Amino acid sequence: MEEKQATTYEKIGGEAMVGKLADRFYELMDTVPQFAELRAMHPPSLAGSRDKLFKFLSGWFGGPDLFVEEYGHPRLRARHMPFAIGTLERDQWVACMVLAMEDVGIEEDIRKVLLNNFFNTADFMRNKEG
């Protein structure tokens, strides 16, 4: 009998940790001056963005596919097309996520894999030069 490999969702602590990560990500975005351009792309209240990130990450990490259940296929690039995203915005998003992962205590080996995945996804969102 083959043993099922644990998902990232399970490895990091499930729903509670995904919630902490989404909370910390938006808390950092809202308060750290180096993320000002990224913050400016979001609505005054970050609650809806936080909720969508939580639901997306839940499924992306291998847990319940909450985003798909509520909104359908993520279509990340299409959903982000209204926003001008270049290397500055990509790099701010990735840096904010790196800090959030560190702050909530995700293990370094998992963070390294996630960083690579997050960077590739964020890079795919770019839709402007620079």
PDB file of C-alpha atoms in Angstrom:
ATOM      1  CA  MET A   1       0.000   0.000   0.000  1.00  0.00           C
ATOM      2  CA  GLU A   2       1.380   3.375  -1.055  1.00  0.00           C
ATOM      3  CA  GLU A   3       1.487   6.107   1.566  1.00  0.00           C
ATOM      4  CA  LYS A   4      -0.125   9.374   0.486  1.00  0.00           C
ATOM      5  CA  GLN A   5       2.305  12.308   0.405  1.00  0.00           C
ATOM      6  CA  ALA A   6       1.324  15.147   2.721  1.00  0.00           C
ATOM      7  CA  THR A   7       0.189  18.314   0.948  1.00  0.00           C
ATOM      8  CA  THR A   8       1.769  21.688   1.621  1.00  0.00           C
ATOM      9  CA  TYR A   9      -1.532  22.580   3.276  1.00  0.00           C
ATOM     10  CA  GLU A  10      -1.067  19.723   5.751  1.00  0.00           C
ATOM     11  CA  LYS A  11       2.672  20.335   6.219  1.00  0.00           C
ATOM     12  CA  ILE A  12       2.244  23.969   7.228  1.00  0.00           C
ATOM     13  CA  GLY A  13      -0.663  23.402   9.606  1.00  0.00           C
ATOM     14  CA  GLY A  14      -3.822  23.583   7.517  1.00  0.00           C
ATOM     15  CA  GLU A  15      -6.545  26.196   7.675  1.00  0.00           C
ATOM     16  CA  ALA A  16      -5.202  28.008  10.753  1.00  0.00           C
ATOM     17  CA  MET A  17      -1.776  28.629   9.194  1.00  0.00           C
ATOM     18  CA  VAL A  18      -3.197  29.630   5.801  1.00  0.00           C
ATOM     19  CA  GLY A  19      -5.381  32.153   7.641  1.00  0.00           C
ATOM     20  CA  LYS A  20      -2.395  33.494   9.596  1.00  0.00           C
ATOM     21  CA  LEU A  21      -0.384  33.801   6.387  1.00  0.00           C
ATOM     22  CA  ALA A  22      -3.139  35.741   4.583  1.00  0.00           C
ATOM     23  CA  ASP A  23      -3.617  37.981   7.642  1.00  0.00           C
ATOM     24  CA  ARG A  24       0.102  38.703   7.992  1.00  0.00           C
ATOM     25  CA  PHE A  25       0.582  39.296   4.258  1.00  0.00           C
ATOM     26  CA  TYR A  26      -2.040  42.042   4.193  1.00  0.00           C
ATOM     27  CA  GLU A  27      -0.967  43.456   7.567  1.00  0.00           C
ATOM     28  CA  LEU A  28       2.562  43.889   6.191  1.00  0.00           C
ATOM     29  CA  MET A  29       1.282  45.338   2.914  1.00  0.00           C
ATOM     30  CA  ASP A  30      -0.809  47.834   4.847  1.00  0.00           C
ATOM     31  CA  THR A  31       1.937  48.977   7.238  1.00  0.00           C
ATOM     32  CA  VAL A  32       5.386  48.597   5.621  1.00  0.00           C
ATOM     33  CA  PRO A  33       6.409  51.643   3.540  1.00  0.00           C
ATOM     34  CA  GLN A  34       8.391  49.539   1.039  1.00  0.00           C
ATOM     35  CA  PHE A  35       5.070  48.008  -0.104  1.00  0.00           C
ATOM     36  CA  ALA A  36       3.342  51.359  -0.730  1.00  0.00           C
ATOM     37  CA  GLU A  37       2.896  50.873  -4.489  1.00  0.00           C
ATOM     38  CA  LEU A  38       1.471  47.402  -3.949  1.00  0.00           C
ATOM     39  CA  ARG A  39      -0.883  48.706  -1.250  1.00  0.00           C
ATOM     40  CA  ALA A  40      -2.081  51.497  -3.539  1.00  0.00           C
ATOM     41  CA  MET A  41      -3.373  48.908  -6.025  1.00  0.00           C
ATOM     42  CA  HIS A  42      -5.820  47.551  -3.424  1.00  0.00           C
ATOM     43  CA  PRO A  43      -9.098  48.931  -2.086  1.00  0.00           C
ATOM     44  CA  PRO A  44      -9.148  50.902   1.199  1.00  0.00           C
ATOM     45  CA  SER A  45     -10.367  47.806   3.062  1.00  0.00           C
ATOM     46  CA  LEU A  46      -8.185  44.746   2.556  1.00  0.00           C
ATOM     47  CA  ALA A  47     -10.763  42.326   3.993  1.00  0.00           C
ATOM     48  CA  GLY A  48     -12.038  41.110   0.608  1.00  0.00           C
ATOM     49  CA  SER A  49      -8.532  40.716  -0.782  1.00  0.00           C
ATOM     50  CA  ARG A  50      -7.451  38.824   2.333  1.00  0.00           C
ATOM     51  CA  ASP A  51     -10.457  36.521   2.069  1.00  0.00           C
ATOM     52  CA  LYS A  52      -9.761  35.759  -1.591  1.00  0.00           C
ATOM     53  CA  LEU A  53      -6.062  35.116  -0.924  1.00  0.00           C
ATOM     54  CA  PHE A  54      -6.948  32.778   1.957  1.00  0.00           C
ATOM     55  CA  LYS A  55      -9.390  30.845  -0.210  1.00  0.00           C
ATOM     56  CA  PHE A  56      -6.988  30.700  -3.156  1.00  0.00           C
ATOM     57  CA  LEU A  57      -4.011  29.562  -1.049  1.00  0.00           C
ATOM     58  CA  SER A  58      -6.106  26.911   0.648  1.00  0.00           C
ATOM     59  CA  GLY A  59      -6.613  25.124  -2.673  1.00  0.00           C
ATOM     60  CA  TRP A  60      -3.199  26.017  -4.125  1.00  0.00           C
ATOM     61  CA  PHE A  61      -1.515  24.432  -1.105  1.00  0.00           C
ATOM     62  CA  GLY A  62      -3.548  21.228  -1.565  1.00  0.00           C
ATOM     63  CA  GLY A  63      -6.335  21.857   0.926  1.00  0.00           C
ATOM     64  CA  PRO A  64     -10.019  22.589   0.325  1.00  0.00           C
ATOM     65  CA  ASP A  65     -10.508  24.378  -3.006  1.00  0.00           C
ATOM     66  CA  LEU A  66     -12.473  27.228  -1.460  1.00  0.00           C
ATOM     67  CA  PHE A  67     -11.751  29.811  -4.150  1.00  0.00           C
ATOM     68  CA  VAL A  68     -12.889  27.557  -6.994  1.00  0.00           C
ATOM     69  CA  GLU A  69     -16.015  26.578  -5.064  1.00  0.00           C
ATOM     70  CA  GLU A  70     -17.004  30.230  -4.630  1.00  0.00           C
ATOM     71  CA  TYR A  71     -15.610  32.005  -7.696  1.00  0.00           C
ATOM     72  CA  GLY A  72     -14.780  29.323 -10.266  1.00  0.00           C
ATOM     73  CA  HIS A  73     -11.397  28.856 -11.940  1.00  0.00           C
ATOM     74  CA  PRO A  74      -8.853  31.350 -10.543  1.00  0.00           C
ATOM     75  CA  ARG A  75      -7.863  32.713 -13.997  1.00  0.00           C
ATOM     76  CA  LEU A  76      -5.159  34.642 -12.139  1.00  0.00           C
ATOM     77  CA  ARG A  77      -3.750  36.516 -15.100  1.00  0.00           C
ATOM     78  CA  ALA A  78      -7.175  37.619 -16.323  1.00  0.00           C
ATOM     79  CA  ARG A  79      -8.265  38.682 -12.824  1.00  0.00           C
ATOM     80  CA  HIS A  80      -5.096  40.769 -12.409  1.00  0.00           C
ATOM     81  CA  MET A  81      -5.138  42.318 -15.907  1.00  0.00           C
ATOM     82  CA  PRO A  82      -6.939  45.509 -14.767  1.00  0.00           C
ATOM     83  CA  PHE A  83      -3.894  46.321 -12.603  1.00  0.00           C
ATOM     84  CA  ALA A  84      -0.604  47.575 -14.059  1.00  0.00           C
ATOM     85  CA  ILE A  85       1.873  44.979 -12.795  1.00  0.00           C
ATOM     86  CA  GLY A  86       5.567  45.291 -13.581  1.00  0.00           C
ATOM     87  CA  THR A  87       8.733  44.082 -11.904  1.00  0.00           C
ATOM     88  CA  LEU A  88       8.341  46.575  -9.018  1.00  0.00           C
ATOM     89  CA  GLU A  89       4.870  45.314  -8.142  1.00  0.00           C
ATOM     90  CA  ARG A  90       5.912  41.679  -8.632  1.00  0.00           C
ATOM     91  CA  ASP A  91       8.949  42.127  -6.406  1.00  0.00           C
ATOM     92  CA  GLN A  92       6.957  43.932  -3.704  1.00  0.00           C
ATOM     93  CA  TRP A  93       4.341  41.157  -3.700  1.00  0.00           C
ATOM     94  CA  VAL A  94       6.980  38.429  -3.436  1.00  0.00           C
ATOM     95  CA  ALA A  95       8.945  40.293  -0.730  1.00  0.00           C
ATOM     96  CA  CYS A  96       5.754  40.829   1.263  1.00  0.00           C
ATOM     97  CA  MET A  97       4.917  37.120   1.008  1.00  0.00           C
ATOM     98  CA  VAL A  98       8.464  36.099   2.020  1.00  0.00           C
ATOM     99  CA  LEU A  99       8.215  38.251   5.159  1.00  0.00           C
ATOM    100  CA  ALA A 100       4.740  36.918   5.917  1.00  0.00           C
ATOM    101  CA  MET A 101       5.911  33.286   5.577  1.00  0.00           C
ATOM    102  CA  GLU A 102       8.852  33.977   7.890  1.00  0.00           C
ATOM    103  CA  ASP A 103       6.713  35.844  10.429  1.00  0.00           C
ATOM    104  CA  VAL A 104       4.112  33.081  10.744  1.00  0.00           C
ATOM    105  CA  GLY A 105       6.794  30.404  11.119  1.00  0.00           C
ATOM    106  CA  ILE A 106       6.587  28.344   7.933  1.00  0.00           C
ATOM    107  CA  GLU A 107       9.625  26.052   7.879  1.00  0.00           C
ATOM    108  CA  GLU A 108      12.555  27.200   5.757  1.00  0.00           C
ATOM    109  CA  ASP A 109      12.583  24.194   3.409  1.00  0.00           C
ATOM    110  CA  ILE A 110       8.884  24.720   2.646  1.00  0.00           C
ATOM    111  CA  ARG A 111       9.395  28.493   2.282  1.00  0.00           C
ATOM    112  CA  LYS A 112      12.093  27.912  -0.347  1.00  0.00           C
ATOM    113  CA  VAL A 113       9.776  25.787  -2.493  1.00  0.00           C
ATOM    114  CA  LEU A 114       6.898  28.211  -2.017  1.00  0.00           C
ATOM    115  CA  LEU A 115       9.113  31.205  -2.838  1.00  0.00           C
ATOM    116  CA  ASN A 116       9.982  29.647  -6.191  1.00  0.00           C
ATOM    117  CA  ASN A 117       6.311  28.919  -6.912  1.00  0.00           C
ATOM    118  CA  PHE A 118       5.171  32.356  -5.746  1.00  0.00           C
ATOM    119  CA  PHE A 119       7.835  34.106  -7.813  1.00  0.00           C
ATOM    120  CA  ASN A 120       6.915  32.205 -10.968  1.00  0.00           C
ATOM    121  CA  THR A 121       3.221  32.931 -10.459  1.00  0.00           C
ATOM    122  CA  ALA A 122       3.830  36.606  -9.659  1.00  0.00           C
ATOM    123  CA  ASP A 123       6.116  36.928 -12.667  1.00  0.00           C
ATOM    124  CA  PHE A 124       3.330  35.529 -14.864  1.00  0.00           C
ATOM    125  CA  MET A 125       1.063  38.365 -13.634  1.00  0.00           C
ATOM    126  CA  ARG A 126       3.317  41.051 -15.143  1.00  0.00           C
ATOM    127  CA  ASN A 127       1.509  42.974 -17.848  1.00  0.00           C
ATOM    128  CA  LYS A 128       3.640  46.089 -18.285  1.00  0.00           C
ATOM    129  CA  GLU A 129       7.271  46.882 -18.961  1.00  0.00           C
ATOM    130  CA  GLY A 130       9.540  47.789 -16.074  1.00  0.00           C
TER     131      GLY A 130
END
